[in-house]
Amino acid sequence: MEGEKVICVKFLWMYQVVEDDRRIAFGQLKRFAWRELQLATDNFSEKNVLGQGGFGKVYKGALPDGTKIAVKRLTDYESPGGEAAFLREVELISVAVHRNLLRLIGFCTTQTERLLVYPFMQNLSVAYRLREFKPGEPILDWNARKRVAIGTARGLEYLHEHCNPKIIHRDVKAANVLLDEGFEPVVGDFGLAKLVDVQKTSVTTQVRGTMGHIAPEYLSTGKSSERTDVFGYGIMLLEVVTGQRAIDFSRLEEEDDVLLLDHVKKLQREGNLDAIVDRNLNNSFDRQEVEMMMQIALLCTQGSPEDRPSMSEVVRMLEGEGLAERWEEWQQVEVTRREDYERMQQRFDWGEDSIYNQDAIELSAGR
């Protein structure tokens, strides 16, 4: 694997300046003129908006040769030196080449704008196929969901372990995993958190991500690592199995947990597998594979980052290696935690009218 890192570093500095200074290629990367992307997206028409997030809007477009593209128009680029930082980070992203990572086609910079150009993914995102698909459109069957799980894991493993410097995603979720024409998953938006933050002069790093997907230590300290991505991946697995959002306030109507993680953990303790799996699957799934995926998700979302597996370990577990041992250890920890909680209940003799919320105390305990 060291060889791959050396190749990444060498390739990083390979670029070609073309006579027309509007186009610079880092390897195969193209520098677009603003006018080209303006025409491609019909002047960034709202009707071409594919999505919107913390990094800006994404527009569908088409080049003169008919190639369909997705143009991400970034925000927060008004600071001095922003263009140099942007180009430096674009170089890093451009050398991260893997079948399960969204390939960067090119970029565009002006005094006030920073844009990234990607190939258009005709099957949109995993989140769309889980929750937003239109009547008559195919849903993700169980085999497709398994491919999403393993493909996303391999893409993140590559970012963490085979790129130099390593890239931490910081916003892993079903909406950021796209599907190509063959429903093969590709991880998008990788490197963007660092790309946006690299221009900041403040020592404090702004927390980037989506509530419900953010690891607790990242939320409390602002410090991210590979294990924050592992947490996000675990939540994404729960999305894939259940079809639900990471946060759903409608569950409050049933006096249930708002966070998908807490909701699933409760059902898992009760052994209620049928209530966990997405109803859209119409019972067309392998129960043993669902149990395996749920176990991996719960291992990935442990409260302490040191207890979570690495993405290479996740890949091995998905391939059937080492899960049983890790899961047995997790169960022992959970049993101890539950016993400690029950002893605390008995000690304080909670009453129905207590001002303290027992569920809140349970959730704040070590996981």
Coordinates of C-alpha atoms in Angstrom, one line a residue:
M1 CA 0.0 0.0 0.0
E2 CA 3.0 2.3 0.4
G3 CA 3.5 2.2 -3.3
E4 CA 0.0 3.6 -3.8
K5 CA 0.8 6.5 -1.5
V6 CA 4.1 7.2 -3.4
I7 CA 2.2 7.3 -6.7
C8 CA -0.4 9.7 -5.1
V9 CA 2.4 12.1 -4.0
K10 CA 4.2 12.0 -7.4
F11 CA 1.0 12.4 -9.4
L12 CA 0.0 15.3 -7.2
W13 CA 2.7 17.5 -8.7
M14 CA 2.1 16.5 -12.3
Y15 CA 0.3 19.3 -14.1
Q16 CA 0.3 20.9 -17.5
V17 CA -0.2 24.5 -18.2
V18 CA -1.9 25.0 -21.6
E19 CA -1.3 28.2 -23.7
D20 CA -4.9 29.3 -23.1
D21 CA -4.6 30.3 -19.4
R22 CA -8.3 29.5 -18.9
R23 CA -7.5 25.8 -18.8
I24 CA -5.1 24.1 -16.5
A25 CA -5.0 20.3 -16.2
F26 CA -3.8 18.5 -13.0
G27 CA -3.4 15.2 -14.7
Q28 CA -6.8 14.8 -16.5
L29 CA -8.4 17.7 -14.6
K30 CA -9.9 20.5 -16.6
R31 CA -10.1 24.2 -15.7
F32 CA -13.5 25.5 -17.0
A33 CA -14.3 29.1 -17.9
W34 CA -17.1 30.7 -15.9
R35 CA -19.0 31.2 -19.2
E36 CA -18.9 27.5 -20.0
L37 CA -20.6 26.5 -16.8
Q38 CA -23.0 29.4 -17.0
L39 CA -24.2 28.1 -20.4
A40 CA -24.1 24.4 -19.3
T41 CA -26.5 25.1 -16.4
D42 CA -28.7 27.6 -18.2
N43 CA -27.3 30.4 -16.0
F44 CA -27.5 28.3 -12.9
S45 CA -31.3 28.0 -13.3
E46 CA -33.2 26.9 -10.2
K47 CA -34.9 24.3 -12.3
N48 CA -31.5 22.6 -12.7
V49 CA -30.8 22.4 -8.9
L50 CA -30.1 18.8 -7.9
G51 CA -29.6 19.5 -4.3
Q52 CA -28.3 21.9 -1.6
G53 CA -26.2 21.5 1.4
G54 CA -23.7 23.1 3.7
F55 CA -21.2 23.6 0.9
G56 CA -23.5 25.2 -1.6
K57 CA -25.9 24.2 -4.4
V58 CA -25.4 21.5 -7.1
Y59 CA -26.7 22.1 -10.6
K60 CA -27.4 19.6 -13.4
G61 CA -25.8 20.7 -16.7
A62 CA -24.7 19.6 -20.1
L63 CA -21.5 20.4 -22.1
P64 CA -21.6 21.2 -25.8
D65 CA -20.6 17.6 -26.7
G66 CA -23.7 16.3 -24.7
T67 CA -21.8 15.2 -21.6
K68 CA -24.0 15.5 -18.6
I69 CA -22.4 17.1 -15.6
A70 CA -23.1 18.2 -12.0
V71 CA -21.7 21.6 -11.0
K72 CA -21.2 22.3 -7.3
R73 CA -21.2 26.0 -6.6
L74 CA -19.3 26.5 -3.3
T75 CA -19.9 29.1 -0.7
D76 CA -17.6 30.9 1.8
Y77 CA -14.9 31.9 -0.6
E78 CA -14.4 35.6 0.1
S79 CA -11.2 35.5 2.2
P80 CA -7.8 36.6 0.8
G81 CA -5.8 33.7 -0.6
G82 CA -8.9 31.6 -1.1
E83 CA -8.1 30.7 -4.7
A84 CA -4.6 29.4 -3.9
A85 CA -5.9 27.3 -1.1
F86 CA -8.8 26.1 -3.3
L87 CA -6.4 25.0 -6.1
R88 CA -4.1 23.2 -3.6
E89 CA -7.0 21.2 -2.2
V90 CA -8.4 20.5 -5.7
E91 CA -5.1 18.9 -6.5
L92 CA -5.4 16.6 -3.5
I93 CA -9.0 15.6 -4.4
S94 CA -8.1 15.0 -8.0
V95 CA -5.6 12.2 -7.2
A96 CA -8.0 10.3 -5.0
V97 CA -9.1 7.9 -7.8
H98 CA -11.2 4.8 -6.8
R99 CA -14.2 3.2 -8.4
N100 CA -16.3 4.1 -5.3
L101 CA -15.3 7.7 -5.2
L102 CA -16.9 10.4 -7.3
R103 CA -14.5 11.5 -10.0
L104 CA -13.7 15.2 -10.3
I105 CA -13.8 16.3 -13.9
G106 CA -12.7 19.9 -13.4
F107 CA -13.1 23.2 -11.6
C108 CA -13.6 27.0 -12.1
T109 CA -12.4 30.0 -10.2
T110 CA -13.2 33.7 -10.4
Q111 CA -12.6 36.5 -7.9
T112 CA -15.8 35.6 -6.1
E113 CA -16.7 32.0 -7.2
R114 CA -15.4 28.5 -6.7
L115 CA -17.0 25.6 -8.6
L116 CA -16.3 21.9 -8.9
V117 CA -17.5 19.9 -11.9
Y118 CA -18.4 16.2 -11.6
P119 CA -20.0 13.6 -13.9
F120 CA -23.8 13.5 -13.5
M121 CA -25.0 10.4 -11.6
Q122 CA -28.3 9.5 -13.3
N123 CA -29.6 7.4 -10.4
L124 CA -29.0 10.3 -8.0
S125 CA -28.3 9.5 -4.4
V126 CA -28.9 6.6 -2.0
A127 CA -31.1 9.0 0.1
Y128 CA -33.3 9.7 -3.0
R129 CA -33.7 6.0 -3.8
L130 CA -34.6 5.2 -0.1
R131 CA -37.0 8.0 0.6
E132 CA -37.7 10.5 -2.2
F133 CA -38.3 8.3 -5.3
K134 CA -41.4 9.0 -7.3
P135 CA -44.3 6.5 -7.9
G136 CA -43.3 3.9 -10.4
E137 CA -39.6 4.3 -9.9
P138 CA -37.6 1.3 -8.7
I139 CA -36.6 1.1 -5.1
L140 CA -33.3 -0.2 -3.9
D141 CA -33.6 -3.9 -3.4
W142 CA -31.6 -5.7 -0.8
N143 CA -28.8 -6.7 -3.1
A144 CA -28.4 -3.1 -4.2
R145 CA -28.3 -2.0 -0.5
K146 CA -25.5 -4.6 0.2
R147 CA -23.5 -3.1 -2.7
V148 CA -24.0 0.4 -1.2
A149 CA -22.7 -0.9 2.2
I150 CA -19.5 -2.5 0.8
G151 CA -18.8 0.1 -1.9
T152 CA -19.1 3.0 0.5
A153 CA -16.8 1.2 3.0
R154 CA -14.2 0.6 0.3
G155 CA -14.3 4.2 -0.8
L156 CA -13.8 5.5 2.7
E157 CA -11.1 3.0 3.4
Y158 CA -9.2 4.3 0.3
L159 CA -9.5 7.9 1.5
H160 CA -8.3 7.0 5.0
E161 CA -5.5 4.5 4.3
H162 CA -4.4 4.9 0.7
C163 CA -4.2 8.6 0.1
N164 CA -1.3 10.8 1.2
P165 CA -2.3 13.0 2.9
K166 CA -5.3 11.1 4.1
I167 CA -8.7 12.6 3.4
I168 CA -11.4 12.7 6.1
H169 CA -14.9 13.1 4.7
R170 CA -16.7 14.6 7.7
D171 CA -20.2 14.3 6.3
V172 CA -20.9 10.6 5.5
K173 CA -24.6 10.0 4.9
A174 CA -26.9 8.4 2.4
A175 CA -27.4 11.8 0.6
N176 CA -23.7 11.9 -0.1
V177 CA -23.5 8.5 -1.7
L178 CA -24.4 8.6 -5.3
L179 CA -25.5 5.9 -7.7
D180 CA -24.2 5.5 -11.3
E181 CA -26.1 4.0 -14.2
G182 CA -25.4 0.5 -12.8
F183 CA -26.4 1.5 -9.3
E184 CA -22.8 1.2 -8.2
P185 CA -22.2 3.5 -5.2
V186 CA -19.8 6.4 -5.3
V187 CA -18.9 8.6 -2.4
G188 CA -19.3 12.3 -3.2
D189 CA -18.2 15.5 -1.4
F190 CA -15.1 13.9 0.0
G191 CA -12.4 16.4 0.8
L192 CA -14.9 19.3 0.7
A193 CA -14.9 19.9 4.4
K194 CA -11.1 20.3 4.4
L195 CA -11.3 22.2 1.2
V196 CA -13.6 24.8 2.7
D197 CA -11.9 25.0 6.0
V198 CA -8.4 25.3 4.7
Q199 CA -8.9 29.0 4.0
K200 CA -9.9 29.7 7.6
T201 CA -7.5 31.8 9.7
S202 CA -9.1 30.9 13.0
V203 CA -7.5 28.1 15.0
T204 CA -10.9 26.6 15.8
T205 CA -12.2 24.4 13.1
Q206 CA -15.9 24.8 12.2
V207 CA -17.9 21.7 12.6
R208 CA -19.1 20.5 9.2
G209 CA -21.7 17.8 8.8
T210 CA -25.4 16.9 9.3
M211 CA -27.1 16.6 12.7
G212 CA -27.8 13.0 13.5
H213 CA -24.7 11.9 11.5
I214 CA -22.1 13.7 13.5
A215 CA -19.9 11.8 16.0
P216 CA -20.3 13.0 19.6
E217 CA -16.6 13.8 20.0
Y218 CA -16.6 15.9 16.9
L219 CA -19.7 17.8 18.0
S220 CA -18.2 18.5 21.4
T221 CA -14.6 19.3 20.5
G222 CA -14.6 20.2 16.8
K223 CA -11.8 17.7 16.2
S224 CA -12.4 15.1 13.5
S225 CA -10.6 11.9 12.6
E226 CA -11.1 8.8 10.6
R227 CA -13.3 7.5 13.4
T228 CA -15.7 10.4 13.0
D229 CA -16.2 9.1 9.4
V230 CA -16.7 5.6 10.8
F231 CA -19.5 6.9 13.0
G232 CA -21.2 8.6 10.0
Y233 CA -20.8 5.4 8.0
G234 CA -22.6 3.5 10.8
I235 CA -25.5 5.9 10.7
M236 CA -25.6 5.6 6.9
L237 CA -25.9 1.8 7.3
L238 CA -28.9 2.3 9.6
E239 CA -30.4 4.5 6.8
V240 CA -29.8 1.8 4.3
V241 CA -31.4 -0.9 6.4
T242 CA -34.4 1.1 7.7
G243 CA -34.9 3.6 4.9
Q244 CA -35.4 6.2 7.6
R245 CA -33.7 9.6 8.3
A246 CA -31.1 10.0 11.0
I247 CA -33.4 12.4 12.8
D248 CA -37.1 12.1 12.5
F249 CA -39.3 14.3 14.8
S250 CA -42.4 12.6 13.7
R251 CA -41.4 9.7 16.0
L252 CA -42.2 12.1 18.9
E253 CA -45.9 11.5 18.2
E254 CA -45.4 7.9 19.2
E255 CA -43.3 8.9 22.2
D256 CA -40.3 7.3 20.5
D257 CA -36.7 8.3 20.0
V258 CA -36.0 11.1 17.6
L259 CA -32.5 9.8 16.8
L260 CA -32.5 6.8 14.5
L261 CA -29.5 5.3 16.4
D262 CA -31.4 5.3 19.7
H263 CA -34.6 4.1 18.0
V264 CA -32.7 1.1 16.4
K265 CA -30.8 0.3 19.6
K266 CA -34.1 0.0 21.4
L267 CA -35.6 -2.3 18.8
Q268 CA -32.5 -4.3 18.7
R269 CA -32.6 -4.9 22.4
E270 CA -36.2 -6.1 22.1
G271 CA -35.2 -8.4 19.2
N272 CA -37.7 -6.7 17.0
L273 CA -35.9 -7.1 13.7
D274 CA -39.1 -6.8 11.5
A275 CA -39.7 -3.3 12.9
I276 CA -36.2 -2.2 11.9
V277 CA -36.1 -3.2 8.3
D278 CA -37.5 -0.9 5.6
R279 CA -41.1 -1.8 4.8
N280 CA -40.4 -1.0 1.1
L281 CA -38.4 -4.2 0.9
N282 CA -41.6 -6.1 1.4
N283 CA -39.8 -8.8 3.4
S284 CA -37.5 -9.5 0.4
F285 CA -34.2 -9.6 2.4
D286 CA -31.8 -12.0 4.0
R287 CA -32.4 -11.9 7.8
Q288 CA -28.8 -13.1 8.6
E289 CA -27.4 -10.3 6.4
V290 CA -29.6 -7.7 8.0
E291 CA -28.4 -8.8 11.5
M292 CA -24.8 -8.6 10.3
M293 CA -25.3 -5.1 8.9
M294 CA -27.0 -3.9 12.1
Q295 CA -24.2 -5.3 14.2
I296 CA -21.6 -3.5 12.1
A297 CA -23.6 -0.3 12.3
L298 CA -23.8 -0.5 16.1
L299 CA -20.0 -1.2 16.4
C300 CA -19.3 1.8 14.2
T301 CA -21.5 4.2 16.3
Q302 CA -20.0 3.5 19.7
G303 CA -19.6 6.6 21.8
S304 CA -15.8 6.3 22.2
P305 CA -13.9 6.7 18.9
E306 CA -11.2 4.3 20.1
D307 CA -13.8 1.5 20.3
R308 CA -15.0 1.9 16.7
P309 CA -13.4 -0.3 14.0
S310 CA -11.3 1.2 11.2
M311 CA -12.8 1.3 7.7
S312 CA -10.5 -1.5 6.7
E313 CA -11.9 -3.6 9.6
V314 CA -15.4 -2.7 8.5
V315 CA -14.6 -4.0 5.0
R316 CA -13.3 -7.3 6.4
M317 CA -16.4 -7.7 8.6
L318 CA -18.7 -7.1 5.6
E319 CA -16.8 -9.8 3.8
G320 CA -17.4 -12.2 6.8
E321 CA -14.2 -11.9 8.8
G322 CA -13.9 -10.9 12.4
L323 CA -17.4 -9.7 13.2
A324 CA -18.4 -12.4 15.7
E325 CA -15.5 -11.6 18.0
R326 CA -16.1 -7.8 17.9
W327 CA -19.9 -8.3 18.4
E328 CA -19.4 -10.5 21.4
E329 CA -17.2 -7.9 23.1
W330 CA -19.8 -5.2 22.3
Q331 CA -22.6 -7.2 23.9
Q332 CA -20.6 -7.8 27.1
V333 CA -20.0 -4.0 27.3
E334 CA -23.7 -3.3 26.7
V335 CA -24.7 -5.9 29.4
T336 CA -22.4 -4.2 31.9
R337 CA -23.8 -0.8 31.0
R338 CA -27.4 -1.9 31.4
E339 CA -26.7 -3.5 34.8
D340 CA -25.0 -0.3 36.0
Y341 CA -28.0 1.7 34.8
E342 CA -30.5 -0.6 36.6
R343 CA -28.5 -0.4 39.8
M344 CA -28.6 3.4 39.5
Q345 CA -32.3 3.3 39.1
Q346 CA -32.7 1.2 42.3
R347 CA -30.4 3.4 44.3
F348 CA -32.3 6.6 43.5
D349 CA -35.8 5.0 43.5
W350 CA -37.2 7.2 40.8
G351 CA -40.8 8.2 41.1
E352 CA -43.2 8.9 38.3
D353 CA -43.3 12.6 39.1
S354 CA -39.5 13.0 39.2
I355 CA -38.1 16.0 37.4
Y356 CA -35.4 13.9 36.0
N357 CA -35.7 12.2 32.6
Q358 CA -34.6 8.6 33.0
D359 CA -34.2 8.1 29.2
A360 CA -32.0 11.1 29.0
I361 CA -29.7 9.8 31.7
E362 CA -29.6 6.4 29.9
L363 CA -28.6 8.0 26.6
S364 CA -25.9 10.0 28.2
A365 CA -24.2 7.0 29.7
G366 CA -21.2 5.4 28.0
R367 CA -22.0 3.3 25.0

